[in-house]
Short mmCIF file of C-alpha atoms and ligand atoms in Angstrom, two decimals:
data_model
loop_
_atom_site.label_atom_id
_atom_site.label_comp_id
_atom_site.label_asym_id
_atom_site.label_seq_id
_atom_site.Cartn_x
_atom_site.Cartn_y
_atom_site.Cartn_z
CA MET A 9 9.16 16.44 -17.73
CA THR A 10 8.35 17.73 -14.24
CA LYS A 11 11.24 19.07 -12.08
CA TYR A 12 12.45 17.27 -8.82
CA ILE A 13 10.99 18.54 -5.88
CA PRO A 14 13.82 19.36 -3.38
CA GLU A 15 13.60 17.29 -0.22
CA PRO A 16 11.91 19.56 2.43
CA PHE A 17 14.09 18.01 5.40
CA ARG A 18 18.17 17.86 5.52
CA ILE A 19 19.95 14.66 6.91
CA LYS A 20 21.31 14.28 10.50
CA VAL A 21 21.97 10.64 10.69
CA VAL A 22 22.93 8.60 7.66
CA GLU A 23 22.51 4.48 7.25
CA PRO A 24 25.38 3.41 4.94
CA ILE A 25 24.67 1.32 2.26
CA LYS A 26 27.26 -1.01 0.41
CA ARG A 27 27.11 -1.75 -3.56
CA THR A 28 28.00 -5.09 -4.12
CA ASP A 29 29.59 -6.81 -7.45
CA ARG A 30 27.58 -8.48 -9.92
CA THR A 31 29.42 -11.86 -9.47
CA GLU A 32 28.59 -11.64 -5.76
CA ARG A 33 24.96 -10.69 -6.47
CA GLY A 34 24.87 -13.75 -8.75
CA THR A 35 25.64 -15.94 -5.87
CA ILE A 36 23.41 -14.60 -3.90
CA LEU A 37 20.32 -15.11 -6.12
CA LYS A 38 21.37 -18.75 -6.69
CA GLN A 39 21.56 -18.99 -2.63
CA ALA A 40 17.93 -17.13 -2.60
CA GLY A 41 16.52 -19.53 -4.71
CA TYR A 42 15.70 -16.32 -7.15
CA ASN A 43 13.38 -15.17 -4.61
CA ILE A 44 13.97 -11.71 -3.67
CA PHE A 45 12.41 -12.26 -0.15
CA ASN A 46 15.34 -14.13 0.67
CA ILE A 47 18.02 -11.89 0.01
CA PRO A 48 19.69 -10.30 2.96
CA SER A 49 18.99 -6.22 2.94
CA GLU A 50 22.32 -5.57 3.74
CA LYS A 51 23.11 -7.09 -0.05
CA VAL A 52 20.86 -4.66 -1.29
CA TYR A 53 21.99 -1.16 -2.87
CA ILE A 54 18.18 0.11 -3.17
CA ASP A 55 15.55 -1.21 -1.53
CA LEU A 56 12.32 -0.60 -3.19
CA LEU A 57 10.34 -3.58 -2.32
CA THR A 58 7.59 -1.74 -0.36
CA ASP A 59 6.82 1.55 1.32
CA SER A 60 5.61 -0.30 4.31
CA GLY A 61 7.39 0.37 7.87
CA THR A 62 10.32 1.52 5.46
CA GLY A 63 9.83 5.10 5.96
CA ALA A 64 12.55 7.32 7.81
CA MET A 65 11.10 9.04 11.20
CA SER A 66 11.97 12.76 11.99
CA ASP A 67 14.19 13.78 14.74
CA ASN A 68 10.63 14.86 16.29
CA GLN A 69 9.27 11.04 16.16
CA TRP A 70 12.88 9.96 17.50
CA ALA A 71 12.48 12.44 20.13
CA GLY A 72 9.24 11.09 20.80
CA ILE A 73 10.31 7.83 21.44
CA GLN A 74 12.58 8.75 24.23
CA THR A 75 9.25 9.91 25.88
CA GLY A 76 7.82 6.47 26.04
CA ASP A 77 5.73 5.57 29.03
CA GLU A 78 5.68 2.03 29.07
CA SER A 79 3.19 1.63 31.94
CA TYR A 80 0.33 -1.07 31.19
CA ALA A 81 -2.46 0.90 31.27
CA HIS A 82 -3.23 4.29 30.12
CA CYS A 83 0.31 5.30 29.59
CA ARG A 84 0.82 9.06 28.48
CA ASN A 85 1.39 8.12 24.99
CA TRP A 86 -1.93 6.41 24.71
CA TYR A 87 -3.61 9.99 25.12
CA HIS A 88 -1.40 11.80 22.63
CA PHE A 89 -1.99 8.82 20.32
CA GLU A 90 -5.69 8.90 20.72
CA GLN A 91 -6.02 12.41 20.44
CA ALA A 92 -4.12 12.77 17.26
CA VAL A 93 -6.19 9.74 15.72
CA GLN A 94 -9.40 11.40 16.54
CA SER A 95 -8.22 15.04 15.38
CA ILE A 96 -7.75 13.60 11.81
CA THR A 97 -10.80 11.22 11.47
CA GLY A 98 -13.32 12.91 13.97
CA MET A 99 -14.06 9.49 15.46
CA LYS A 100 -14.64 8.75 19.11
CA TYR A 101 -13.27 5.17 19.48
CA VAL A 102 -9.68 4.29 18.93
CA ILE A 103 -8.34 1.06 18.95
CA PRO A 104 -4.62 0.57 18.34
CA THR A 105 -3.20 -2.43 16.61
CA HIS A 106 0.30 -3.44 15.90
CA GLN A 107 -0.19 -3.64 12.15
CA GLY A 108 -3.19 -2.89 9.77
CA ARG A 109 -4.07 -6.55 9.06
CA VAL A 110 -4.57 -6.94 12.93
CA ALA A 111 -7.58 -3.99 12.67
CA GLU A 112 -8.86 -6.02 9.71
CA ASN A 113 -8.81 -9.10 11.45
CA ILE A 114 -10.58 -7.79 14.62
CA LEU A 115 -13.37 -5.73 12.47
CA PHE A 116 -14.11 -8.68 10.42
CA SER A 117 -14.19 -11.56 12.75
CA THR A 118 -16.63 -8.87 14.56
CA ILE A 119 -19.01 -8.09 11.99
CA LEU A 120 -18.87 -10.72 9.34
CA LYS A 121 -21.37 -13.63 9.03
CA LYS A 122 -20.76 -16.61 6.79
CA GLY A 123 -21.67 -15.66 2.83
CA MET A 124 -21.72 -11.90 3.39
CA ILE A 125 -20.34 -9.50 1.01
CA VAL A 126 -17.79 -6.70 1.52
CA PRO A 127 -17.38 -4.17 -1.43
CA ASN A 128 -14.25 -2.13 -2.08
CA ASN A 129 -12.72 -0.07 -4.85
CA ASN A 130 -9.85 -2.72 -4.52
CA HIS A 131 -9.14 -4.74 -1.73
CA PHE A 132 -5.72 -4.89 -0.52
CA ASP A 133 -4.30 -8.76 -0.31
CA THR A 134 -4.64 -8.58 3.58
CA THR A 135 -8.25 -7.17 3.50
CA ARG A 136 -9.03 -9.43 1.13
CA ALA A 137 -7.78 -12.61 3.18
CA ASN A 138 -9.38 -11.33 6.44
CA ILE A 139 -12.73 -11.37 4.68
CA LEU A 140 -12.17 -14.74 3.39
CA ALA A 141 -10.76 -16.33 6.63
CA ASN A 142 -14.03 -15.17 8.00
CA GLY A 143 -16.33 -16.77 5.38
CA GLY A 144 -16.98 -13.59 3.82
CA VAL A 145 -16.77 -12.41 -0.16
CA PRO A 146 -14.71 -9.80 -0.82
CA LEU A 147 -16.07 -7.55 -4.15
CA ASP A 148 -13.99 -5.31 -6.06
CA LEU A 149 -15.68 -2.45 -7.83
CA VAL A 150 -13.37 0.08 -9.21
CA ILE A 151 -14.11 1.94 -12.51
CA ASP A 152 -12.98 0.85 -15.59
CA ASP A 153 -10.74 3.24 -16.23
CA GLY A 154 -8.87 2.17 -13.12
CA LYS A 155 -7.79 -0.92 -14.60
CA ASP A 156 -6.68 0.34 -17.91
CA PRO A 157 -2.96 0.63 -17.27
CA GLU A 158 -2.58 3.43 -19.88
CA LYS A 159 -5.51 5.40 -19.92
CA TYR A 160 -5.43 8.97 -17.75
CA HIS A 161 -8.05 9.46 -15.37
CA PRO A 162 -7.02 11.72 -12.37
CA PHE A 163 -8.73 9.48 -10.04
CA LYS A 164 -8.22 5.81 -11.09
CA GLY A 165 -9.03 4.93 -7.72
CA ASN A 166 -12.57 5.80 -7.73
CA MET A 167 -15.29 3.49 -7.07
CA ASP A 168 -17.76 2.49 -9.57
CA ILE A 169 -21.33 4.03 -8.21
CA ASP A 170 -23.81 2.06 -10.43
CA LYS A 171 -22.00 -1.25 -9.69
CA LEU A 172 -22.23 -0.46 -6.19
CA GLU A 173 -25.84 0.34 -5.95
CA ALA A 174 -26.41 -2.84 -8.48
CA VAL A 175 -24.74 -5.33 -5.59
CA LEU A 176 -26.62 -3.15 -2.99
CA ARG A 177 -29.97 -3.55 -4.42
CA GLU A 178 -29.67 -7.07 -5.08
CA HIS A 179 -28.02 -8.39 -1.81
CA GLY A 180 -29.33 -5.73 0.48
CA PRO A 181 -27.98 -4.26 4.02
CA GLY A 182 -28.59 -7.68 5.97
CA ASN A 183 -26.12 -9.31 3.74
CA ILE A 184 -23.58 -6.49 3.29
CA PRO A 185 -22.40 -5.44 6.53
CA VAL A 186 -19.85 -2.76 5.27
CA VAL A 187 -18.91 -0.81 2.20
CA PHE A 188 -14.73 0.19 2.00
CA ILE A 189 -13.09 2.23 0.13
CA THR A 190 -8.85 2.21 0.11
CA ILE A 191 -7.27 5.26 -0.17
CA THR A 192 -5.00 5.45 -1.98
CA ASN A 193 -5.92 2.33 -4.09
CA ASN A 194 -2.98 0.29 -3.60
CA SER A 195 -3.96 -2.66 -5.56
CA GLY A 196 -4.98 -0.30 -8.32
CA GLY A 197 -1.54 1.31 -8.21
CA GLY A 198 -1.80 3.93 -5.57
CA GLN A 199 -4.36 5.82 -7.49
CA PRO A 200 -6.54 8.29 -5.55
CA VAL A 201 -10.15 8.64 -4.94
CA SER A 202 -12.01 11.99 -5.33
CA MET A 203 -13.87 13.70 -2.75
CA GLU A 204 -16.67 13.42 -4.99
CA ASN A 205 -16.78 9.61 -5.49
CA ILE A 206 -16.35 9.35 -1.84
CA ARG A 207 -19.59 11.65 -1.26
CA ARG A 208 -21.58 9.65 -3.74
CA VAL A 209 -20.45 6.09 -2.41
CA ARG A 210 -21.64 7.69 1.19
CA GLU A 211 -25.19 8.65 -0.41
CA VAL A 212 -25.50 5.31 -1.93
CA CYS A 213 -24.45 3.77 1.67
CA ASP A 214 -27.10 5.92 3.51
CA ARG A 215 -30.09 5.14 1.00
CA PHE A 216 -29.45 1.26 1.76
CA GLY A 217 -28.43 1.61 5.74
CA VAL A 218 -25.04 0.30 5.39
CA PRO A 219 -21.91 1.68 7.18
CA LEU A 220 -18.73 2.89 4.97
CA PHE A 221 -15.31 2.49 6.33
CA PHE A 222 -12.07 3.75 4.75
CA ASP A 223 -8.86 1.63 4.62
CA ALA A 224 -6.81 4.64 5.12
CA CYS A 225 -3.46 3.66 5.11
CA ARG A 226 -2.53 6.46 2.58
CA PHE A 227 -4.85 9.13 3.35
CA ALA A 228 -2.47 12.09 3.54
CA GLU A 229 -1.23 11.07 -0.24
CA ASN A 230 -4.98 10.70 -1.22
CA ALA A 231 -5.65 14.06 0.17
CA TYR A 232 -2.94 15.65 -1.51
CA PHE A 233 -4.25 14.35 -5.15
CA ILE A 234 -7.63 16.02 -4.27
CA LYS A 235 -6.13 19.24 -3.52
CA GLN A 236 -3.79 19.01 -6.82
CA ARG A 237 -6.68 17.66 -9.06
CA GLU A 238 -10.08 18.18 -7.78
CA ASP A 239 -12.17 21.27 -8.79
CA GLY A 240 -12.55 23.22 -5.39
CA TYR A 241 -9.88 21.88 -3.07
CA SER A 242 -7.10 23.96 -4.41
CA SER A 243 -6.84 26.46 -1.40
CA ASN A 244 -8.21 24.13 1.24
CA SER A 245 -5.16 22.83 3.79
CA ILE A 246 -4.32 19.36 3.66
CA PRO A 247 -5.97 18.71 7.26
CA GLU A 248 -9.08 20.16 5.88
CA ILE A 249 -9.44 18.00 3.05
CA VAL A 250 -8.48 15.28 5.36
CA ARG A 251 -11.11 16.19 7.68
CA GLU A 252 -13.73 16.39 4.93
CA MET A 253 -12.76 13.11 3.38
CA PHE A 254 -13.43 11.11 7.14
CA SER A 255 -16.45 13.58 7.68
CA TYR A 256 -18.18 10.79 5.05
CA VAL A 257 -17.17 7.25 6.85
CA ASP A 258 -18.36 5.81 9.86
CA GLY A 259 -14.80 4.27 10.55
CA CYS A 260 -11.28 3.05 9.42
CA THR A 261 -8.69 0.65 9.83
CA MET A 262 -5.27 1.95 9.22
CA SER A 263 -1.59 0.44 8.94
CA ALA A 264 0.52 3.22 10.47
CA LYS A 265 3.86 1.74 8.67
CA LYS A 266 2.28 3.75 5.44
CA ASP A 267 1.37 7.36 6.38
CA ALA A 268 1.79 7.51 10.10
CA ILE A 269 5.76 7.36 8.80
CA VAL A 270 6.71 4.56 11.59
CA ASN A 271 8.22 1.11 11.43
CA ILE A 272 5.31 -0.63 12.91
CA GLY A 273 1.99 -0.12 14.03
CA GLY A 274 -1.81 0.31 13.20
CA PHE A 275 -5.09 1.38 14.58
CA MET A 276 -8.62 1.34 13.76
CA ALA A 277 -11.29 3.85 14.77
CA PHE A 278 -15.21 4.12 14.49
CA ASN A 279 -18.20 5.97 16.23
CA ASP A 280 -20.57 3.19 16.33
CA ILE A 281 -20.48 2.06 20.19
CA ARG A 282 -22.08 -1.29 19.66
CA LEU A 283 -18.82 -2.28 18.12
CA LEU A 284 -16.69 -1.25 21.23
CA ALA A 285 -17.41 -4.16 23.34
CA PRO A 286 -16.68 -6.95 21.10
CA VAL A 287 -13.67 -5.11 19.53
CA LYS A 288 -12.14 -4.14 22.54
CA GLU A 289 -12.64 -8.06 23.66
CA LYS A 290 -10.87 -9.61 20.48
CA LEU A 291 -8.51 -6.80 20.86
CA ILE A 292 -7.61 -8.16 24.27
CA GLN A 293 -7.52 -11.52 23.00
CA ILE A 294 -5.15 -11.09 20.36
CA GLU A 295 -2.98 -7.80 20.70
CA GLY A 296 -3.31 -6.48 24.40
CA PHE A 297 -5.15 -3.71 26.53
CA PRO A 298 -7.20 -0.95 24.45
CA SER A 299 -4.67 1.39 25.66
CA TYR A 300 -1.96 -0.11 23.80
CA GLY A 301 -2.93 -2.54 21.65
CA GLY A 302 0.47 -4.34 20.79
CA LEU A 303 2.16 -1.51 20.64
CA ALA A 304 5.03 0.27 23.24
CA GLY A 305 4.17 3.44 24.70
CA ARG A 306 6.95 4.78 22.39
CA ASP A 307 5.41 3.40 19.53
CA LEU A 308 2.25 5.17 20.00
CA GLU A 309 4.09 8.49 20.53
CA ALA A 310 5.71 8.15 17.04
CA ILE A 311 2.64 7.56 15.31
CA ALA A 312 0.86 10.36 17.16
CA ARG A 313 3.49 12.81 15.67
CA GLY A 314 4.10 11.21 12.33
CA LEU A 315 -0.14 11.40 11.66
CA VAL A 316 0.46 15.40 11.92
CA GLU A 317 4.14 15.66 9.86
CA VAL A 318 2.48 13.50 7.21
CA GLN A 319 -0.14 15.93 6.30
CA ASP A 320 2.43 18.79 5.81
CA GLU A 321 1.97 19.88 2.23
CA ASP A 322 5.55 20.55 1.32
CA TYR A 323 6.28 17.04 2.57
CA LEU A 324 3.66 15.76 0.09
CA ALA A 325 4.68 17.58 -2.65
CA TYR A 326 7.94 16.38 -2.47
CA ARG A 327 6.44 12.67 -1.90
CA VAL A 328 4.38 12.41 -4.66
CA GLY A 329 6.74 14.24 -6.67
CA GLN A 330 9.34 11.60 -6.02
CA VAL A 331 7.10 9.20 -7.35
CA ARG A 332 6.36 11.08 -10.48
CA TYR A 333 9.78 12.10 -11.14
CA LEU A 334 10.73 8.40 -11.33
CA GLY A 335 8.14 7.63 -13.52
CA ASP A 336 8.93 10.59 -16.02
CA LEU A 337 12.69 9.48 -16.09
CA LEU A 338 11.66 5.61 -17.25
CA GLU A 339 9.13 7.26 -19.56
CA GLU A 340 11.72 9.10 -21.06
CA GLY A 341 13.76 6.60 -21.36
CA GLY A 342 10.84 4.51 -23.36
CA VAL A 343 9.98 2.09 -20.59
CA PRO A 344 6.44 0.98 -20.37
CA ILE A 345 4.85 2.07 -16.86
CA LEU A 346 1.52 2.24 -15.37
CA LYS A 347 -0.11 6.12 -15.96
CA PRO A 348 -0.57 8.41 -14.36
CA THR A 349 1.98 7.57 -11.52
CA GLY A 350 0.30 7.08 -7.82
CA GLY A 351 1.28 7.99 -4.52
CA HIS A 352 3.76 5.35 -3.38
CA ALA A 353 5.43 3.57 -6.39
CA VAL A 354 5.79 3.43 -10.12
CA TYR A 355 4.85 0.09 -11.73
CA ILE A 356 6.38 -1.29 -14.72
CA ASN A 357 4.57 -3.39 -17.17
CA ALA A 358 6.27 -6.16 -17.73
CA LEU A 359 4.11 -7.73 -20.60
CA LYS A 360 5.61 -4.55 -22.73
CA PHE A 361 8.75 -4.66 -21.18
CA LEU A 362 9.36 -8.24 -22.07
CA PRO A 363 6.89 -9.51 -24.80
CA HIS A 364 9.18 -12.35 -25.60
CA ILE A 365 8.45 -13.99 -22.43
CA SER A 366 5.12 -15.79 -21.92
CA ARG A 367 3.21 -15.48 -18.94
CA ASP A 368 3.87 -18.89 -17.66
CA GLN A 369 7.53 -17.92 -17.61
CA PHE A 370 6.86 -15.08 -15.14
CA PRO A 371 8.02 -11.69 -17.30
CA GLY A 372 7.50 -9.56 -14.06
CA GLN A 373 9.87 -12.09 -11.81
CA SER A 374 12.44 -12.21 -14.62
CA LEU A 375 12.79 -8.60 -14.67
CA VAL A 376 12.99 -8.55 -10.75
CA VAL A 377 15.61 -10.86 -10.94
CA ASN A 378 17.39 -9.10 -13.48
CA LEU A 379 17.61 -5.71 -11.82
CA TYR A 380 18.81 -7.06 -8.82
CA LEU A 381 21.29 -9.17 -10.85
CA GLU A 382 22.38 -5.81 -12.87
CA ALA A 383 22.03 -3.04 -10.06
CA GLY A 384 21.35 -4.12 -6.88
CA ILE A 385 18.04 -3.10 -6.63
CA ARG A 386 15.33 -4.69 -5.28
CA THR A 387 11.70 -4.64 -6.36
CA VAL A 388 8.73 -6.88 -6.54
CA GLU A 389 6.55 -8.71 -8.88
CA VAL A 390 3.02 -8.27 -8.47
CA GLY A 391 1.55 -10.51 -11.65
CA SER A 392 1.78 -13.99 -12.22
CA PHE A 393 4.18 -15.49 -9.76
CA MET A 394 2.26 -13.68 -7.26
CA PHE A 395 -1.32 -14.32 -8.45
CA ALA A 396 -1.90 -17.28 -10.83
CA GLN A 397 -3.63 -19.85 -9.46
CA LYS A 398 -4.63 -23.29 -10.58
CA ASP A 399 -8.39 -23.75 -10.95
CA PRO A 400 -9.16 -27.31 -8.57
CA ILE A 401 -11.38 -28.56 -10.72
CA THR A 402 -10.10 -27.86 -14.41
CA SER A 403 -6.68 -27.49 -13.41
CA GLU A 404 -6.71 -24.66 -15.63
CA ILE A 405 -4.02 -21.58 -14.86
CA LYS A 406 -5.80 -18.36 -14.15
CA TYR A 407 -3.54 -15.11 -14.76
CA PRO A 408 -4.25 -11.84 -13.18
CA ASP A 409 -5.05 -9.12 -15.98
CA LEU A 410 -1.24 -7.57 -15.59
CA ASP A 411 2.29 -8.65 -14.88
CA LEU A 412 3.68 -5.62 -13.07
CA VAL A 413 6.87 -4.88 -11.26
CA ARG A 414 6.56 -2.43 -8.26
CA LEU A 415 9.09 0.13 -7.38
CA ALA A 416 7.75 1.40 -4.13
CA LEU A 417 9.40 4.29 -2.56
CA PRO A 418 10.21 4.25 1.29
CA ARG A 419 9.18 7.75 2.80
CA ARG A 420 12.21 10.24 3.26
CA VAL A 421 14.71 7.31 2.71
CA TYR A 422 16.22 7.98 -0.90
CA THR A 423 17.37 11.19 -2.69
CA GLY A 424 17.11 12.21 -6.10
CA GLY A 425 20.25 10.95 -6.86
CA HIS A 426 19.21 7.42 -5.96
CA LEU A 427 16.16 7.80 -8.33
CA GLU A 428 18.37 8.77 -10.91
CA TYR A 429 20.58 5.72 -10.58
CA VAL A 430 17.24 3.17 -10.68
CA ALA A 431 16.00 5.04 -13.81
CA ASP A 432 19.42 4.75 -15.40
CA SER A 433 19.57 0.73 -14.28
CA VAL A 434 15.93 0.07 -15.66
CA ILE A 435 16.74 1.62 -18.90
CA ARG A 436 19.93 0.00 -19.26
CA LEU A 437 17.89 -2.97 -18.82
CA TYR A 438 15.32 -2.31 -20.94
CA LYS A 439 18.03 -1.53 -23.80
CA ASN A 440 19.06 -5.34 -23.28
CA ARG A 441 15.62 -6.54 -22.85
CA ASP A 442 15.72 -9.21 -25.78
CA GLY A 443 18.61 -11.26 -23.84
CA LEU A 444 16.67 -11.69 -20.70
CA ARG A 445 15.15 -15.01 -20.15
CA GLY A 446 12.11 -16.13 -18.55
CA MET A 447 11.71 -18.33 -15.30
CA ARG A 448 10.27 -21.40 -13.59
CA ILE A 449 9.23 -22.54 -10.31
CA LEU A 450 11.20 -25.27 -8.81
CA ASP A 451 8.80 -26.19 -5.92
CA HIS A 452 5.61 -25.95 -6.97
CA HIS A 453 2.68 -25.47 -4.90
CA ASP A 454 -0.68 -23.74 -5.03
CA SER A 455 -0.64 -21.61 -1.97
CA PRO A 456 -1.62 -17.85 -2.29
CA LEU A 457 1.26 -17.17 -0.47
CA ARG A 458 3.46 -18.84 -2.66
CA HIS A 459 5.62 -15.59 -3.93
CA PHE A 460 7.13 -15.59 -0.57
CA PHE A 461 8.70 -18.81 -0.52
CA ALA A 462 8.90 -20.21 -3.76
CA GLN A 463 12.42 -21.09 -5.28
CA LEU A 464 12.74 -20.37 -9.08
CA SER A 465 15.61 -20.86 -11.70
CA PHE A 466 16.03 -19.08 -15.28
CA LEU A 467 14.89 -21.11 -18.18
C1 PLP B 522 -0.37 -2.31 4.03
C2 PLP B 522 -1.76 -2.52 4.16
C3 PLP B 522 -2.44 -2.98 5.01
C4 PLP B 522 -2.00 -3.90 5.60
O1 PLP B 522 -1.28 -3.28 6.65
P1 PLP B 522 -0.25 -4.01 7.49
O2 PLP B 522 0.45 -2.95 8.88
O3 PLP B 522 1.11 -4.12 6.65
O4 PLP B 522 -0.84 -4.89 8.19
C5 PLP B 522 -4.06 -2.83 4.15
N1 PLP B 522 -4.16 -2.23 3.25
C6 PLP B 522 -3.63 -1.24 2.67
C7 PLP B 522 -4.29 -0.57 1.66
C8 PLP B 522 -2.31 -1.59 2.74
O5 PLP B 522 -1.52 -0.79 1.90
#
């Protein structure tokens, strides 16, 4: 059992959260159609729905908000933002957007032609959706160990180099406009990618003349894992590791709602000047002038400051330590989780937690709903409720490999006490798991976004 690493900050502003009682939560769930996205946040005691945009900004970031220059063009905060992104990525051209997915939209609508392939370790949902929307083919090439929920590997987010090489050889640079690596690998459980793997992917890309980009949302968490786990990096500073990581890529897309610790924002950065004109044109169409890109001056300032803060090693030790601590508590209580824990979330293996509930009865969603009912904790299902799809021809239902429940930790928001409450509640539920029932969807439709809207009930 690892010890809890104390918060490297003290609390100056508090936001009260209220505990509801079980009866009230039962009524709320019924009104919400047993879909946790429909629950008012004020009725949630501990909200582990996502780590995206839910972080707590520092006093330094809030002070920066006050210095927002809201001029339309080239406000002072733009220069701070541009400088911060350049110093991390080492890249020339910086494009601000209001979310990461807009950077993806702009990039893929610029470089993709119908039928082109984009390999990645694992595409995040929005990346996949933006590739598909532009007629492309998203390909996941994470190593086999990355798909095994219980196998220990220090870098489960690594790309399978042989598979990448085979894909590049078969389809060639003409049909593969870019290779992506997602750091950390969100869809694979927040698992890191090693420096060696990044370097080897670079070598393969060089050999075939294909550019390499990061989906860089959790670049600092990834750098911390490299420092902790990879030979030769224990005495490097986090900014040094970050600079080396980015030295191997030609560009990146990023959601600032993750490792810039702000509530809204994103960007794209790259070196190829040929991308600049078409990207700026698209940016003006859908976001705004290239010095603000859908953000206020104050947002640009908060991001600039957050990008520096997130690279603080004490912060990262506490951050990754929180995830590991929650994982350890659950494991001690016998709860089956994905191992090792990653950078931003603990994932419960719902197929093992509720083996008596079959996949068409959504064990993960049952766990999510019961955890809210019993303890006021909001989590999210990443499994058959989110991903199961009916084959349009055979009508056969295809299930994802795993049914997971994700407990994502917002940055700098909850304390060790909150995590212990979460662990106790999950363990209590685990002890009473035999009494939990499966669920069914009431308003069935086959949209890939159904998990945001569908209504359910208990069986
Ligand atoms: C959150 C996320 C995105 C999308 O960013 P948004 O700001 O939510 O649009 C893309 N990739 C990864 C890996 C993410 O975690």
